[in-house]
Tab-separated table of C-alpha atoms in Angstrom:
chain	number	residue	atom	x	y	z
A	1	MET	CA	0.058	-0.037	-0.046
A	2	SER	CA	1.426	3.346	-1.065
A	3	ILE	CA	0.606	6.167	1.239
A	4	SER	CA	1.722	9.819	1.224
A	5	LEU	CA	0.946	12.621	3.582
A	6	TYR	CA	1.207	16.259	2.331
A	7	PRO	CA	1.011	18.957	4.970
A	8	TYR	CA	-0.737	22.143	3.406
A	9	GLN	CA	-1.282	25.726	4.432
A	10	LEU	CA	-4.115	27.724	2.732
A	11	SER	CA	-4.392	31.356	3.455
A	12	LEU	CA	-7.663	33.047	4.562
A	13	THR	CA	-9.170	36.044	2.905
A	14	GLN	CA	-8.969	37.879	6.247
A	15	PRO	CA	-7.952	36.773	9.699
A	16	LEU	CA	-10.766	35.128	11.741
A	17	VAL	CA	-11.234	34.661	15.414
A	18	PHE	CA	-11.814	30.948	16.515
A	19	ALA	CA	-11.896	29.939	20.086
A	20	GLN	CA	-10.368	33.394	21.022
A	21	GLN	CA	-7.427	32.916	18.786
A	22	MET	CA	-6.685	34.779	15.646
A	23	ILE	CA	-6.257	32.591	12.715
A	24	GLY	CA	-4.857	33.588	9.324
A	25	GLN	CA	-4.542	30.212	7.538
A	26	ARG	CA	-5.963	26.831	7.310
A	27	GLN	CA	-3.387	24.036	8.084
A	28	GLY	CA	-4.128	20.439	7.297
A	29	PHE	CA	-3.023	17.433	5.454
A	30	PHE	CA	-3.840	15.749	1.949
A	31	VAL	CA	-3.413	12.018	2.233
A	32	GLN	CA	-2.940	9.905	-0.742
A	33	ILE	CA	-3.517	6.078	-0.457
A	34	ASN	CA	-2.608	4.387	-3.752
A	35	ASP	CA	-4.546	6.533	-6.277
A	36	ALA	CA	-7.319	7.660	-3.947
A	37	TRP	CA	-7.234	10.901	-1.744
A	38	GLY	CA	-8.645	12.287	1.580
A	39	GLU	CA	-8.154	15.366	3.565
A	40	ILE	CA	-7.309	15.708	7.244
A	41	ALA	CA	-8.854	19.168	8.426
A	42	PRO	CA	-8.514	19.452	12.180
A	43	PRO	CA	-10.048	22.320	14.206
A	44	LEU	CA	-8.275	25.539	13.269
A	45	THR	CA	-6.904	25.877	16.886
A	46	ALA	CA	-5.553	22.313	16.951
A	47	ASP	CA	-2.177	21.315	17.873
A	48	MET	CA	-0.772	20.432	14.498
A	49	ALA	CA	2.127	18.563	15.867
A	50	LEU	CA	-0.160	16.070	17.695
A	51	VAL	CA	-2.403	15.733	14.618
A	52	ALA	CA	0.705	15.025	12.352
A	53	LYS	CA	1.913	12.530	14.989
A	54	ASP	CA	-1.461	10.768	14.989
A	55	ALA	CA	-1.536	10.828	11.224
A	56	ARG	CA	1.913	9.402	10.794
A	57	GLN	CA	1.313	6.525	13.250
A	58	ALA	CA	-2.050	5.717	11.588
A	59	CYS	CA	-0.260	5.682	8.145
A	60	ALA	CA	2.234	3.254	9.549
A	61	ARG	CA	-0.254	0.992	10.790
A	62	LEU	CA	-1.977	0.924	7.402
A	63	ARG	CA	1.289	0.086	5.702
A	64	GLN	CA	1.505	-2.921	8.001
A	65	GLY	CA	-1.950	-4.072	6.942
A	66	LEU	CA	-3.624	-3.063	10.020
A	67	ALA	CA	-6.482	-0.985	10.797
A	68	HIS	CA	-5.396	2.685	11.023
A	69	ASN	CA	-6.900	3.217	14.573
A	70	ALA	CA	-6.371	6.937	14.430
A	71	HIS	CA	-7.383	8.788	17.567
A	72	THR	CA	-8.014	12.346	16.052
A	73	PRO	CA	-11.652	12.626	14.384
A	74	ALA	CA	-10.094	14.585	11.528
A	75	VAL	CA	-7.567	11.932	10.944
A	76	GLN	CA	-10.073	9.148	11.065
A	77	PHE	CA	-12.397	10.970	8.615
A	78	GLY	CA	-9.522	11.823	6.190
A	79	LEU	CA	-8.101	8.334	6.040
A	80	ASP	CA	-11.448	6.718	5.776
A	81	CYS	CA	-12.341	8.937	2.761
A	82	ALA	CA	-9.065	7.854	1.104
A	83	LEU	CA	-9.665	4.117	1.872
A	84	ALA	CA	-13.219	4.211	0.575
A	85	GLN	CA	-11.892	5.804	-2.654
A	86	LEU	CA	-14.483	8.400	-2.790
A	87	PRO	CA	-14.944	10.030	-6.231
A	88	SER	CA	-13.821	13.574	-6.593
A	89	ALA	CA	-15.010	16.242	-8.946
A	90	PRO	CA	-14.688	20.002	-8.992
A	91	PHE	CA	-17.188	21.505	-6.795
A	92	SER	CA	-18.382	25.242	-6.807
A	93	LEU	CA	-19.990	26.892	-3.806
A	94	LYS	CA	-21.412	29.402	-6.294
A	95	THR	CA	-23.102	27.079	-8.657
A	96	SER	CA	-24.329	24.167	-6.318
A	97	PRO	CA	-28.054	24.574	-5.931
A	98	LEU	CA	-27.778	22.670	-2.538
A	99	ASN	CA	-25.219	24.768	-0.782
A	100	LEU	CA	-26.735	27.300	1.592
A	101	PRO	CA	-25.567	30.836	0.835
A	102	LEU	CA	-23.816	32.360	3.878
A	103	LEU	CA	-25.025	35.821	4.708
A	104	GLU	CA	-22.841	37.819	7.145
A	105	GLY	CA	-21.178	41.128	7.336
A	106	ALA	CA	-22.324	44.712	7.126
A	107	ARG	CA	-25.989	45.342	6.398
A	108	ASP	CA	-25.660	47.510	3.189
A	109	PRO	CA	-23.544	45.386	1.257
A	110	LEU	CA	-25.685	42.334	2.052
A	111	VAL	CA	-28.924	44.050	1.270
A	112	ARG	CA	-27.488	45.500	-2.022
A	113	ALA	CA	-26.153	42.074	-3.154
A	114	TRP	CA	-29.504	40.452	-2.166
A	115	ARG	CA	-31.476	43.116	-4.076
A	116	CYS	CA	-29.322	42.633	-7.243
A	117	ARG	CA	-29.821	38.786	-7.226
A	118	ARG	CA	-31.784	37.628	-10.403
A	119	ILE	CA	-32.639	34.351	-8.622
A	120	HIS	CA	-32.829	33.951	-4.834
A	121	PRO	CA	-32.055	30.768	-3.032
A	122	ALA	CA	-34.886	28.884	-1.513
A	123	LEU	CA	-32.836	28.665	1.733
A	124	ALA	CA	-30.043	30.865	3.046
A	125	TRP	CA	-27.867	30.906	6.244
A	126	LEU	CA	-27.808	34.147	8.208
A	127	THR	CA	-25.143	34.713	10.997
A	128	LEU	CA	-26.706	36.689	14.002
A	129	THR	CA	-24.771	39.636	15.370
A	130	GLY	CA	-26.300	39.971	18.839
A	131	SER	CA	-27.907	43.305	18.084
A	132	ILE	CA	-31.636	42.849	18.392
A	133	HIS	CA	-32.524	45.785	16.206
A	134	TYR	CA	-30.007	45.011	13.581
A	135	ASP	CA	-30.759	41.416	13.323
A	136	ALA	CA	-34.551	41.674	13.470
A	137	GLY	CA	-34.455	44.580	10.866
A	138	LEU	CA	-32.128	42.702	8.496
A	139	ILE	CA	-34.323	39.472	8.645
A	140	ARG	CA	-37.397	41.480	7.946
A	141	GLU	CA	-35.683	43.322	5.001
A	142	LEU	CA	-34.156	40.105	3.391
A	143	CYS	CA	-37.549	38.427	3.710
A	144	LEU	CA	-39.363	41.448	2.193
A	145	LEU	CA	-36.846	41.426	-0.907
A	146	ALA	CA	-37.188	37.757	-1.527
A	147	PRO	CA	-40.808	36.687	-0.410
A	148	LYS	CA	-40.113	32.965	-0.874
A	149	VAL	CA	-36.722	32.599	0.806
A	150	ARG	CA	-36.465	30.843	4.028
A	151	LEU	CA	-33.696	31.442	6.543
A	152	VAL	CA	-31.478	29.452	8.940
A	153	LEU	CA	-30.327	31.874	11.670
A	154	ASP	CA	-27.008	30.932	13.233
A	155	GLY	CA	-26.716	31.973	16.839
A	156	ALA	CA	-23.297	30.127	17.200
A	157	GLY	CA	-24.177	29.356	20.869
A	158	GLN	CA	-23.258	32.983	21.751
A	159	PHE	CA	-26.553	34.725	22.620
A	160	SER	CA	-28.917	34.067	25.684
A	161	ASP	CA	-32.373	32.476	25.571
A	162	GLU	CA	-33.897	35.833	26.358
A	163	TYR	CA	-32.346	37.362	23.212
A	164	ILE	CA	-33.486	34.566	21.069
A	165	GLN	CA	-37.029	34.888	22.382
A	166	ASP	CA	-37.042	38.647	21.895
A	167	LEU	CA	-35.691	38.204	18.245
A	168	TRP	CA	-38.362	35.599	17.682
A	169	SER	CA	-41.083	37.874	18.767
A	170	ARG	CA	-40.011	40.489	16.243
A	171	ILE	CA	-39.777	38.457	13.110
A	172	ASP	CA	-42.032	36.144	11.112
A	173	GLY	CA	-41.261	32.659	12.324
A	174	GLN	CA	-42.941	31.077	9.282
A	175	ARG	CA	-40.036	32.313	7.229
A	176	ILE	CA	-37.494	30.692	9.703
A	177	ASP	CA	-36.574	26.887	9.261
A	178	TRP	CA	-34.355	26.901	12.374
A	179	ILE	CA	-32.202	28.815	14.691
A	180	MET	CA	-28.791	27.214	14.904
A	181	ASP	CA	-27.295	26.799	18.455
A	182	ALA	CA	-29.873	28.945	19.970
A	183	GLY	CA	-28.920	29.946	23.662
A	184	THR	CA	-25.605	29.507	25.212
A	185	THR	CA	-26.045	26.038	26.567
A	186	LEU	CA	-27.728	22.863	25.500
A	187	ALA	CA	-30.256	23.295	28.183
A	188	GLN	CA	-31.211	26.789	26.947
A	189	ALA	CA	-31.571	25.363	23.442
A	190	GLN	CA	-33.945	22.688	24.782
A	191	GLY	CA	-35.904	25.081	26.775
A	192	LEU	CA	-36.384	27.283	23.642
A	193	ALA	CA	-37.494	24.264	21.678
A	194	GLU	CA	-39.797	22.743	24.166
A	195	GLN	CA	-41.193	25.690	26.073
A	196	ALA	CA	-41.021	28.606	23.521
A	197	ASN	CA	-41.681	26.276	20.394
A	198	ILE	CA	-38.852	27.814	18.420
A	199	PRO	CA	-37.480	25.498	15.900
A	200	VAL	CA	-33.875	24.687	17.009
A	201	ALA	CA	-30.935	23.215	15.146
A	202	LEU	CA	-27.767	21.973	16.728
A	203	ASP	CA	-24.121	21.675	15.479
A	204	ILE	CA	-23.678	18.667	17.563
A	205	ALA	CA	-19.675	18.799	17.481
A	206	ARG	CA	-20.216	21.813	19.796
A	207	TYR	CA	-21.736	19.885	22.432
A	208	LEU	CA	-19.622	16.598	22.339
A	209	ASP	CA	-16.459	15.886	24.242
A	210	THR	CA	-13.177	15.865	22.285
A	211	PRO	CA	-12.710	13.389	20.767
A	212	PRO	CA	-16.410	12.515	20.537
A	213	PRO	CA	-17.680	9.268	21.989
A	214	GLN	CA	-17.867	6.664	19.185
A	215	GLN	CA	-21.227	5.218	20.456
A	216	VAL	CA	-24.073	6.480	18.402
A	217	ASP	CA	-26.562	8.190	20.912
A	218	LEU	CA	-28.315	11.308	19.923
A	219	GLY	CA	-30.814	11.166	22.734
A	220	ALA	CA	-29.616	14.333	24.347
A	221	PHE	CA	-30.301	16.120	21.114
A	222	SER	CA	-33.633	14.662	20.377
A	223	PHE	CA	-35.533	17.846	21.037
A	224	ALA	CA	-33.860	19.612	18.027
A	225	SER	CA	-35.688	19.935	14.719
A	226	ALA	CA	-32.482	19.596	12.776
A	227	LEU	CA	-28.752	18.510	13.357
A	228	LEU	CA	-25.608	19.870	11.642
A	229	ILE	CA	-22.934	17.171	11.223
A	230	ARG	CA	-19.362	18.213	10.514
A	231	PRO	CA	-17.781	14.814	9.746
A	232	SER	CA	-14.191	15.982	10.190
A	233	GLN	CA	-14.837	17.027	13.740
A	234	LEU	CA	-16.664	13.837	14.778
A	235	GLY	CA	-14.909	10.769	13.357
A	236	GLY	CA	-14.696	8.137	10.748
A	237	LEU	CA	-17.217	7.508	7.803
A	238	ALA	CA	-19.032	4.661	9.457
A	239	TYR	CA	-19.609	6.762	12.638
A	240	ASN	CA	-20.835	9.846	10.791
A	241	GLN	CA	-23.119	7.724	8.549
A	242	ALA	CA	-24.547	6.079	11.630
A	243	LEU	CA	-25.149	9.412	13.202
A	244	VAL	CA	-27.065	10.503	10.054
A	245	ARG	CA	-29.196	7.467	10.142
A	246	HIS	CA	-30.021	7.685	13.943
A	247	ALA	CA	-31.051	11.391	13.350
A	248	GLN	CA	-33.289	10.447	10.517
A	249	GLN	CA	-34.888	7.682	12.668
A	250	LEU	CA	-35.606	10.357	15.312
A	251	GLY	CA	-37.452	12.426	12.559
A	252	GLN	CA	-34.822	15.087	12.437
A	253	ALA	CA	-33.549	16.968	9.387
A	254	VAL	CA	-29.728	16.558	8.823
A	255	LEU	CA	-27.300	18.754	7.073
A	256	LEU	CA	-23.572	18.062	6.324
A	257	GLY	CA	-21.220	20.919	7.096
A	258	ASP	CA	-17.609	21.842	6.421
A	259	SER	CA	-14.786	22.463	8.838
A	260	LEU	CA	-13.165	24.931	6.581
A	261	GLN	CA	-11.702	22.242	4.215
A	262	SER	CA	-10.035	22.915	0.925
A	263	GLY	CA	-12.097	22.681	-2.359
A	264	PHE	CA	-11.329	18.918	-2.418
A	265	GLY	CA	-12.776	18.293	0.925
A	266	GLN	CA	-15.854	20.324	-0.085
A	267	SER	CA	-16.291	17.957	-3.131
A	268	GLN	CA	-16.192	14.867	-0.814
A	269	LEU	CA	-18.675	16.415	1.591
A	270	ALA	CA	-20.853	17.171	-1.294
A	271	TYR	CA	-20.594	13.595	-2.537
A	272	LEU	CA	-21.295	12.040	0.913
A	273	SER	CA	-24.369	14.439	1.455
A	274	GLY	CA	-25.734	13.187	-2.025
A	275	GLN	CA	-25.182	9.529	-0.901
A	276	TRP	CA	-26.592	9.817	2.520
A	277	LEU	CA	-29.050	12.653	2.444
A	278	GLY	CA	-30.157	12.969	-1.194
A	279	GLU	CA	-31.261	16.546	-2.046
A	280	ALA	CA	-30.733	17.987	1.465
A	281	PRO	CA	-28.984	21.318	1.575
A	282	LEU	CA	-25.248	21.609	2.360
A	283	ALA	CA	-23.553	23.995	4.906
A	284	LEU	CA	-20.305	24.663	3.220
A	285	GLY	CA	-20.505	28.396	3.380
A	286	ARG	CA	-17.330	28.941	5.673
A	287	CYS	CA	-15.062	27.861	2.755
A	288	ARG	CA	-15.676	31.239	1.283
A	289	TYR	CA	-12.921	32.407	3.682
A	290	LEU	CA	-10.211	30.538	1.816
A	291	LEU	CA	-8.114	32.679	-0.535
A	292	ASP	CA	-7.357	29.646	-2.684
A	293	SER	CA	-9.220	26.327	-2.945
A	294	GLY	CA	-6.194	24.217	-2.972
A	295	VAL	CA	-7.243	22.045	-5.813
A	296	ASP	CA	-6.303	21.670	-9.546
A	297	HIS	CA	-8.692	22.000	-12.489
A	298	HIS	CA	-9.590	18.229	-11.995
A	299	GLY	CA	-10.693	18.957	-8.422
A	300	LEU	CA	-7.837	16.956	-7.046
A	301	PRO	CA	-5.415	18.331	-4.233
A	302	LEU	CA	-2.770	20.584	-5.712
A	303	ILE	CA	0.331	19.107	-4.219
A	304	SER	CA	2.971	20.870	-6.387
A	305	GLY	CA	5.224	22.743	-3.871
A	306	LEU	CA	4.130	20.422	-0.958
A	307	THR	CA	6.715	18.209	0.697
A	308	PRO	CA	5.313	14.922	1.980
A	309	LEU	CA	6.047	13.782	5.558
């Protein structure tokens, strides 16, 4: 078995704050197993030396004909994708009808771009700011400009349940599919869903230990209307697919989301979503922060200039 591990660095369009750290680039690894590829995209604030050690040891076990037994979710997922020989094809956020447009930033450019659209999406993702008047006003204006659009509002676990209820009282809830990570705790999100009848969605990686437990039990999240699954933050292919199936059995909507992967990682997520979820929307909007997609015109990792470990 031929295995190569290529560390990469992809610059961001602007520095971003994650977990109170300023991040200017995405670091990760492309892994090639024979003729197939995967991507290891750990959390942006991860200790890359530890991730690299886990990846090297897992690859060494594979060369010996053993299971990789990686410990890091991103390594598990990247190696599993390569071993499964997932097909790859160029993927475009702009042209995919399934990807949710990410709306965030200053109001005027957002509204201007929204007004100039010839065709509006059926569903879009709006990041909340925490300013009740700003958020409620922007939501009303976007809905007025596009009478058929529906929104997913992203609270990112930053705003209290009081704020969420106040916001909900000021907007047309019929135009909102879910509020993602409403409230600052899982208990607050559950209260909003069960007591205030607000449709709540959860990015489940936010609420699981690191690394996540590998038993499939979504009982703690059963109150949510929808779950966002970011495979690279959760584990291997089989585990992620089991999470999807369990959520569907609970009657929940499911979306696959990115972990700021390269364009290659986006294409693999889009493929998996199609296989597991059919025409369900994709949450790959954060990849807009990459200055370069890191792929060639065939959609494969661009490894020229990269030195394998």
